[in-house]
CSV table of N, CA and C in Angstrom, one decimal:
chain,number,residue,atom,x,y,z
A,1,UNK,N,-32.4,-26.1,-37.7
A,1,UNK,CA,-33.8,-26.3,-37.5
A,1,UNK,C,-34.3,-27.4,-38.4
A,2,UNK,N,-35.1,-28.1,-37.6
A,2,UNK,CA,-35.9,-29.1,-38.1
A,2,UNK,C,-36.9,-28.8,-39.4
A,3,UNK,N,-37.2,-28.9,-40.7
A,3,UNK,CA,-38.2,-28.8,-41.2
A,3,UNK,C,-39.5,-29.6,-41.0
A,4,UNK,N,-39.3,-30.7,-40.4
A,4,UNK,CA,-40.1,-31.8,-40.0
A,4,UNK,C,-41.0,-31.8,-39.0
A,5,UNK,N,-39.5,-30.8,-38.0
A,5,UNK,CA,-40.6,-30.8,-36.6
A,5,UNK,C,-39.4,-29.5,-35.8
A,6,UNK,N,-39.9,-28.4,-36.2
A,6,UNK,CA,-39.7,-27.3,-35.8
A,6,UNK,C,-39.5,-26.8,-34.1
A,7,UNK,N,-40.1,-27.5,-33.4
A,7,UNK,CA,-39.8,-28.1,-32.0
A,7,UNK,C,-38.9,-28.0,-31.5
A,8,UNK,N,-38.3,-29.4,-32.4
A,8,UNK,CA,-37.1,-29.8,-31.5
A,8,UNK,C,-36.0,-29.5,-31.7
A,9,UNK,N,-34.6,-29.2,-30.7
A,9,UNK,CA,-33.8,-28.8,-30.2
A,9,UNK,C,-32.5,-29.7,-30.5
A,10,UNK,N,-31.7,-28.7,-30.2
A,10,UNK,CA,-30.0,-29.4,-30.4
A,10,UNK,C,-29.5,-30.0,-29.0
A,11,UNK,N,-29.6,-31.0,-29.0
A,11,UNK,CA,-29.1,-32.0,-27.7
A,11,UNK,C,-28.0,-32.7,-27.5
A,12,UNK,N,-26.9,-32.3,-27.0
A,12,UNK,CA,-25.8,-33.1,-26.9
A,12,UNK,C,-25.8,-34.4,-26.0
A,13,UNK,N,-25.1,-35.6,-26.9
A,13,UNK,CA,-25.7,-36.4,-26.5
A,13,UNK,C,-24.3,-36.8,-25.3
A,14,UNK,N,-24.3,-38.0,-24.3
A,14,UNK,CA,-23.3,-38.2,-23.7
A,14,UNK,C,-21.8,-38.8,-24.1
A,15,UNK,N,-21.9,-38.8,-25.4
A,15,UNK,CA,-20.5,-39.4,-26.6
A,15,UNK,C,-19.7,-38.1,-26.9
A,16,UNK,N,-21.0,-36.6,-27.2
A,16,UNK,CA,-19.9,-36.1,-27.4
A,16,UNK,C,-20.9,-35.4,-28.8
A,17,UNK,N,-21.8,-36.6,-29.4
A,17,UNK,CA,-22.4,-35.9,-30.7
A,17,UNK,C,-23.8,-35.6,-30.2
A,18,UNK,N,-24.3,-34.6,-31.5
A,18,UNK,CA,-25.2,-34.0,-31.2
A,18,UNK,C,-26.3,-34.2,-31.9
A,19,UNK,N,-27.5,-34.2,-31.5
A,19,UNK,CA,-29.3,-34.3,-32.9
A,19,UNK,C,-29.8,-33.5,-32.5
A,20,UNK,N,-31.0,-33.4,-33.3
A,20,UNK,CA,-32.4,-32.3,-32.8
A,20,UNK,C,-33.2,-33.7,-32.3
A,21,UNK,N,-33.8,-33.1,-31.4
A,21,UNK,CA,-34.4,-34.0,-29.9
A,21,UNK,C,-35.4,-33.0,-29.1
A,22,UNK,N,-36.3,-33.8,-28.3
A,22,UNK,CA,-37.2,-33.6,-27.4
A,22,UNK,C,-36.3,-34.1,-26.4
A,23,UNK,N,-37.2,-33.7,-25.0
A,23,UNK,CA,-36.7,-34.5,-23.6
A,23,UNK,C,-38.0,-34.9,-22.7
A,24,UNK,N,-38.0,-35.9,-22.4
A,24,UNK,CA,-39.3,-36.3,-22.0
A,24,UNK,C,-39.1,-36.8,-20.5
A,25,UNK,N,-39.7,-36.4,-19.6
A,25,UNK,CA,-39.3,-36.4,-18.2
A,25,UNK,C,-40.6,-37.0,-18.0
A,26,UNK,N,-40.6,-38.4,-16.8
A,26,UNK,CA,-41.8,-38.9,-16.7
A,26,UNK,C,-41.8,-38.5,-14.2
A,27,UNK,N,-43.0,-38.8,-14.1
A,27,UNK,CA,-42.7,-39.0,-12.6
A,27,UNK,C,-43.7,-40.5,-12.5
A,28,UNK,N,-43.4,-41.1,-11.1
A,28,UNK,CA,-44.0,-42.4,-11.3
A,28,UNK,C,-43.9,-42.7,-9.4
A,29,UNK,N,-45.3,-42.9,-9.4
A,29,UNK,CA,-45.9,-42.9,-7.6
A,29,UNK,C,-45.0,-44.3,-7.1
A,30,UNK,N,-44.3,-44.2,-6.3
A,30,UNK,CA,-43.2,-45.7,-6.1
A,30,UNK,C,-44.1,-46.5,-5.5
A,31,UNK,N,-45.2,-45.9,-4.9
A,31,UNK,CA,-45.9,-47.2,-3.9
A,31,UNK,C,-46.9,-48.0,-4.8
A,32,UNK,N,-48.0,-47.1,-6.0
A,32,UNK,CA,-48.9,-47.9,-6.5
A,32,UNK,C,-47.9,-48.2,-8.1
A,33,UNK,N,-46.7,-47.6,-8.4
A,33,UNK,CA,-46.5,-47.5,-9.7
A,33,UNK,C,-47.2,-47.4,-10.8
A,34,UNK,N,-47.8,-46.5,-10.3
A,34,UNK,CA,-48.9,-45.3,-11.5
A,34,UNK,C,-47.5,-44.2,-12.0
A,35,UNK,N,-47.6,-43.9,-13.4
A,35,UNK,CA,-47.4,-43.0,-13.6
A,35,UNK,C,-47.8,-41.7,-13.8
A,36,UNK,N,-47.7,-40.6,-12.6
A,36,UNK,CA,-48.5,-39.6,-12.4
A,36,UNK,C,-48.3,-38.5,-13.8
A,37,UNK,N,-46.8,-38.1,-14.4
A,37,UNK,CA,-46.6,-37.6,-14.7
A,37,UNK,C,-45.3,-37.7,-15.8
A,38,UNK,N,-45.8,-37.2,-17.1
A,38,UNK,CA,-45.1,-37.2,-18.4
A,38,UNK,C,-45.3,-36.0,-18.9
A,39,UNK,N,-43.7,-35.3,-19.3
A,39,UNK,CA,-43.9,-34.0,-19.6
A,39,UNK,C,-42.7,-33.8,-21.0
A,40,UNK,N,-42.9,-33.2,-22.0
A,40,UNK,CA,-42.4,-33.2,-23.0
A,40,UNK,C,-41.7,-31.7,-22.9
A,41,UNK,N,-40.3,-32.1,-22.8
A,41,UNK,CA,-39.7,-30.6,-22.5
A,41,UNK,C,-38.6,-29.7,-23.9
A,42,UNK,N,-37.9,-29.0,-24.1
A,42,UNK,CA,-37.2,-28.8,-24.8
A,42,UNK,C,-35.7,-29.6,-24.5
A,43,UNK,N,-34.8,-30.1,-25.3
A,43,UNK,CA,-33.9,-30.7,-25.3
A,43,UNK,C,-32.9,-30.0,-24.9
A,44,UNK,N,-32.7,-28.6,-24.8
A,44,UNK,CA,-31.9,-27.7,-24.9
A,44,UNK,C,-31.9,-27.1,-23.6
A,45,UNK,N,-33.1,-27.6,-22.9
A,45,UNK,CA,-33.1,-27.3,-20.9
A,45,UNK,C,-32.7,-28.2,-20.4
A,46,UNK,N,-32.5,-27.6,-18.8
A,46,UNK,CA,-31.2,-28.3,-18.3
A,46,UNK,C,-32.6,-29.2,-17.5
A,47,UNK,N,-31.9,-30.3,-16.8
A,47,UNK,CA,-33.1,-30.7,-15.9
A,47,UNK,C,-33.7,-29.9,-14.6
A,48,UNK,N,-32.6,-29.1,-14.1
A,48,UNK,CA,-33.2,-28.2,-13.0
A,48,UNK,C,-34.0,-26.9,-13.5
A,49,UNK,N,-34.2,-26.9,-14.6
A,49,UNK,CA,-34.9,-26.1,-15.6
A,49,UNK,C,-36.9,-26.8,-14.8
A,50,UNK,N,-36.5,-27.6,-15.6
A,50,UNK,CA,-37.5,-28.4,-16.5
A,50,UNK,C,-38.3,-29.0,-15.2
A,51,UNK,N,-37.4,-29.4,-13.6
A,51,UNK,CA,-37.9,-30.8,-12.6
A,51,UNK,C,-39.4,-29.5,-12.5
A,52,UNK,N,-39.7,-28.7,-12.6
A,52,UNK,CA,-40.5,-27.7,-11.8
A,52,UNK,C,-41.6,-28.4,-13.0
A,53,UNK,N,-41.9,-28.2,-13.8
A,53,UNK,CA,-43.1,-28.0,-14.4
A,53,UNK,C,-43.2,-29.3,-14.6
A,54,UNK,N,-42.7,-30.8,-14.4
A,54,UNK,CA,-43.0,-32.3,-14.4
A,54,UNK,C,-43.4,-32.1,-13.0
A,55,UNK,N,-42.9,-31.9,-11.6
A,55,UNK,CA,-43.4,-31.6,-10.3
A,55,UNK,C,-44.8,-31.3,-10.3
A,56,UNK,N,-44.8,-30.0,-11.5
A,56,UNK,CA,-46.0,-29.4,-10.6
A,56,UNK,C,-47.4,-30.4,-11.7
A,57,UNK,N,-47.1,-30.9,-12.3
A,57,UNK,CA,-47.7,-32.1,-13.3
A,57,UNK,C,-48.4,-33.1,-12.2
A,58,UNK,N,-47.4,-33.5,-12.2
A,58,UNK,CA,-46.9,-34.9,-10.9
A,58,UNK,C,-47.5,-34.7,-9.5
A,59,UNK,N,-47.8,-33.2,-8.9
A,59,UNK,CA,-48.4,-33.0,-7.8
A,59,UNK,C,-50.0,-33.2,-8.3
A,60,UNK,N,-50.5,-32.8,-9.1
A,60,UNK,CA,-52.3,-32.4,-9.2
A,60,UNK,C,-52.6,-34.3,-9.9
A,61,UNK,N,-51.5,-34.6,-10.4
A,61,UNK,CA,-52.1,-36.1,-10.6
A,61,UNK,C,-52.0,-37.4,-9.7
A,62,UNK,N,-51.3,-36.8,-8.4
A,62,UNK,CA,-50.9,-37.4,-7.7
A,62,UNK,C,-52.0,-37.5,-6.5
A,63,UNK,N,-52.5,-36.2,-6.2
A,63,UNK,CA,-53.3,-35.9,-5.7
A,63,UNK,C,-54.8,-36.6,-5.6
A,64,UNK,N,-54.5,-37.1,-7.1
A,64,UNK,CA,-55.8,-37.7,-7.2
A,64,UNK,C,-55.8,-39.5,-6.6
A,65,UNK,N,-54.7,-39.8,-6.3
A,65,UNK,CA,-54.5,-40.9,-6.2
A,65,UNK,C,-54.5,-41.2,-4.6
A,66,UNK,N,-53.9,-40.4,-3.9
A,66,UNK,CA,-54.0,-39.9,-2.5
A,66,UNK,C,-53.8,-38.5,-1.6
A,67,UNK,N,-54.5,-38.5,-1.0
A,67,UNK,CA,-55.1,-36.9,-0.9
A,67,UNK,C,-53.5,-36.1,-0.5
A,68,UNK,N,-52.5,-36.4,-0.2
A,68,UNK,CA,-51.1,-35.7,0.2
A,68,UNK,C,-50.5,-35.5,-0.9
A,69,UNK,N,-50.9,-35.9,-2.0
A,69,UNK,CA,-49.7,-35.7,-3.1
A,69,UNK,C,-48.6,-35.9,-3.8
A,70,UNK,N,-47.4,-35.3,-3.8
A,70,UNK,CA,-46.2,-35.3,-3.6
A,70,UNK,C,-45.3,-35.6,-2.6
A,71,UNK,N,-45.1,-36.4,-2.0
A,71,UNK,CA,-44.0,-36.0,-0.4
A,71,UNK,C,-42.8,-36.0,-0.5
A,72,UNK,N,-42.7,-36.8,-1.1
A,72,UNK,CA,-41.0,-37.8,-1.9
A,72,UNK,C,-40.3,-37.3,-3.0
A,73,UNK,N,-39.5,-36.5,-3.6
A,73,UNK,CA,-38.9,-37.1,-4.6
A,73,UNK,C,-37.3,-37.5,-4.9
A,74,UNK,N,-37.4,-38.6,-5.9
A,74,UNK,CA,-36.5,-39.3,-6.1
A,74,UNK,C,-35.9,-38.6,-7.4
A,75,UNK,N,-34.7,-38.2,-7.4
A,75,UNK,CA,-34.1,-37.8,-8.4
A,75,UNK,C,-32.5,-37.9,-8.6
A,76,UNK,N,-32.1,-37.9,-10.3
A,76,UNK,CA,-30.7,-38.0,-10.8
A,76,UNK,C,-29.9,-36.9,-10.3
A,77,UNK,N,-28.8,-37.2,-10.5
A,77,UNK,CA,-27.6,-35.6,-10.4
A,77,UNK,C,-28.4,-34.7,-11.2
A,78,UNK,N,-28.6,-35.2,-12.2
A,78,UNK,CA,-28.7,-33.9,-12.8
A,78,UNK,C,-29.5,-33.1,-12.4
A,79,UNK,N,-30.4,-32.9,-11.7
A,79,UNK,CA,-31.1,-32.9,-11.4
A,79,UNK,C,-31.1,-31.1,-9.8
A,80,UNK,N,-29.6,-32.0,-9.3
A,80,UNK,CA,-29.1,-31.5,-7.9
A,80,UNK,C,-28.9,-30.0,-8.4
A,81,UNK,N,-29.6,-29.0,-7.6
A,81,UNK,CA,-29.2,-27.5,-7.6
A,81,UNK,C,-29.2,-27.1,-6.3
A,82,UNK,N,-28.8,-26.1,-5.7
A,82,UNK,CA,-29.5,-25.5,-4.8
A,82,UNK,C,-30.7,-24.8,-4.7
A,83,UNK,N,-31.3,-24.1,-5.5
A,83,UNK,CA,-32.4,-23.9,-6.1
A,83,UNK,C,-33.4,-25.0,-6.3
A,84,UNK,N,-33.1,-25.8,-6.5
A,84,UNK,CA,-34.1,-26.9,-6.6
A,84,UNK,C,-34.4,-27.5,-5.4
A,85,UNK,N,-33.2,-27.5,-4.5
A,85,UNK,CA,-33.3,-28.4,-3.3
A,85,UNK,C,-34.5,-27.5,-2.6
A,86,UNK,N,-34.2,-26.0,-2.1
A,86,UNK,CA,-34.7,-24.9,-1.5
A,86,UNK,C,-36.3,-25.0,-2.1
A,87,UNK,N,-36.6,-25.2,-3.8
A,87,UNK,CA,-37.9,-25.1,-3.7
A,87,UNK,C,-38.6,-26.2,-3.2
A,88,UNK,N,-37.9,-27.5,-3.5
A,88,UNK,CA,-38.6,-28.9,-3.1
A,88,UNK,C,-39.2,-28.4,-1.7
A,89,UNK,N,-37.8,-28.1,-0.7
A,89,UNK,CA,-38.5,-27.8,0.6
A,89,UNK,C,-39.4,-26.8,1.2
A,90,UNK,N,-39.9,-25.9,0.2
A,90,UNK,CA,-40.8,-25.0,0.2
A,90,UNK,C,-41.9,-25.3,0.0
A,91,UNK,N,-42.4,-26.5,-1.2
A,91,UNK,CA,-42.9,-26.7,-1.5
A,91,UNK,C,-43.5,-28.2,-0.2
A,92,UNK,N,-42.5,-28.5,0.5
A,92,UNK,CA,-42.7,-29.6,1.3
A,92,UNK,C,-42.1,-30.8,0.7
A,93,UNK,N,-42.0,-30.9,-0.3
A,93,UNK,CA,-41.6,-32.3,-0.8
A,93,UNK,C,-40.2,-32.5,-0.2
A,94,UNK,N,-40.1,-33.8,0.3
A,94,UNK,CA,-38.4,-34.2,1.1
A,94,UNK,C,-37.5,-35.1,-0.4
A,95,UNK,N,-36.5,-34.4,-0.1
A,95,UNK,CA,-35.8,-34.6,-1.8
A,95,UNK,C,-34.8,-36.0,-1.3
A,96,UNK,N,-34.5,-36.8,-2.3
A,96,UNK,CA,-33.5,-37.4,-2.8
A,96,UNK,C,-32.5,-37.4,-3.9
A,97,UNK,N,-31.2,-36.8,-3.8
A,97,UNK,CA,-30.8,-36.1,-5.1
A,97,UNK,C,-29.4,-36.3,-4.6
A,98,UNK,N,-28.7,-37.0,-5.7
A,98,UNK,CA,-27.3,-37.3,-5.5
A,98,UNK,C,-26.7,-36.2,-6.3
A,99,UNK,N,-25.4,-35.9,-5.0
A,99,UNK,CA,-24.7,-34.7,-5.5
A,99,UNK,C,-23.8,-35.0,-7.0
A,100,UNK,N,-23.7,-34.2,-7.4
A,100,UNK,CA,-22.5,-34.6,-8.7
A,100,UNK,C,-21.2,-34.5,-7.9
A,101,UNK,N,-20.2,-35.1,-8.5
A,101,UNK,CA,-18.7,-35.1,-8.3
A,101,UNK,C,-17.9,-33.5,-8.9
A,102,UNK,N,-18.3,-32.8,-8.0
A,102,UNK,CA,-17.9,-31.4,-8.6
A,102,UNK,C,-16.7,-31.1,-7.3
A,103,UNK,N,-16.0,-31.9,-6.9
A,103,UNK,CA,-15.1,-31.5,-6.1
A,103,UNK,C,-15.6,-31.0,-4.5
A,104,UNK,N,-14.8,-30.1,-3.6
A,104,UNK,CA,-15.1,-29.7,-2.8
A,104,UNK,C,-16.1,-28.6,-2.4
A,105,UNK,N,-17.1,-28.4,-2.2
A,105,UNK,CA,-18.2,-27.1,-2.3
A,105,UNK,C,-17.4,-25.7,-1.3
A,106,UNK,N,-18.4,-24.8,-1.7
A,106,UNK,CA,-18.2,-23.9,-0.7
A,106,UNK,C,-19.5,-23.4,-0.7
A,107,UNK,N,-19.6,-23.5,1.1
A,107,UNK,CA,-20.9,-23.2,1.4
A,107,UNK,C,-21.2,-21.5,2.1
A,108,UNK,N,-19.8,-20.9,2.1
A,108,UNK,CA,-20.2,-19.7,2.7
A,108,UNK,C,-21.1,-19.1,2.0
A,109,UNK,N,-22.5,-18.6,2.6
A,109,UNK,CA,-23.1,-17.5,2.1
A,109,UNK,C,-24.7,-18.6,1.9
A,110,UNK,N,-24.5,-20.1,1.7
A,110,UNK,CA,-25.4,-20.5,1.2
A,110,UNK,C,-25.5,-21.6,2.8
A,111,UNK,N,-25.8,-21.4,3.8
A,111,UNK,CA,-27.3,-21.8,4.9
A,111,UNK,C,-27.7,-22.8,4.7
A,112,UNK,N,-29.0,-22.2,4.1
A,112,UNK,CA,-30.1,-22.7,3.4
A,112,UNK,C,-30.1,-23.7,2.8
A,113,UNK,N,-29.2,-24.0,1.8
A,113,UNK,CA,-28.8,-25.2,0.7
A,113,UNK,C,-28.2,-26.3,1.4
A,114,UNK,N,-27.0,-25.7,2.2
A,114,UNK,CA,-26.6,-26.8,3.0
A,114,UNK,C,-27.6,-27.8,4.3
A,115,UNK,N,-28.7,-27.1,4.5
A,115,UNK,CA,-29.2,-27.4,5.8
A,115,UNK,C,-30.3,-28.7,4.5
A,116,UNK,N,-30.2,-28.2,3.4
A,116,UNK,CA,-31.5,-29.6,2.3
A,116,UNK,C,-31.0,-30.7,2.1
C-alpha cells in the first residue's frame, strides 16, 4: 500500500514488472472527436470489469451531443468477453471487439455469444 495515495493498486505491467497504479479508461465520439468519457478505475480490474461503468459515463455524455447516444463501440481484446458482448447487445450498442488468440473456442452451451 501506497502511503501517498492509498488508492492505488498493484498492476502488472506488460514486461512482467509490477507498480501501484490507477487505470484510466477514456471513450471518444469518432464522428465529432469529443471526448465523451474518462473514468478512473482501479488498476487491479480487468477491462471487462471496468468497460460497464466508462459505457455507462459515455452514454449520458454522449447523449448530449446527439440524441441516440451510444450505438458503436470500438474496443481492445482486452476488452472481448462473452458477457460483455451479450450486454453491449442488450444495451443496443453494436460492438467491435477483436477476439484474443486463445486457440480454438467451444461454443456448446453458449448461443448467445456466438450469435454477437
Amino acid at each position: 500500500m501506497s502511503p501517498a495515495d492509498p488508492d492505488a493498486r498493484i498492476a502488472k505491467m506488460k514486461d512482467g514488472r509490477t507498480h501501484l497504479a490507477h487505470k484510466a479508461e477514456h471513450a471518444v465520439d469518432l464522428e465529432s472527436g469529443a471526448v465523451v468519457a474518462i473514468t478512473l478505475q482501479a488498476a487491479d480490474l480487468g477491462d471487462t470489469t471496468t468497460v460497464h461503468t466508462t459505457l455507462q459515463e459515455a452514454q449520458a455524455n454522449a447523449e448530449l451531443i446527439n440524441e441516440r447516444g451510444v450505438e458503436e463501440a470500438v474496443l481492445d481484446k482486452g476488452y472481448h468477453s462473452g458477457e460483455v458482448l451479450i450486454d453491449l447487445h442488450q444495451d443496443g450498442v453494436r460492438s467491435y471487439i477483436p477476439e484474443p488468440d486463445r486457440g480454438k473456442r467451444n461454443w456448446e452451451g453458449k448461443e448467445l455469444e456466438k450469435k454477437r
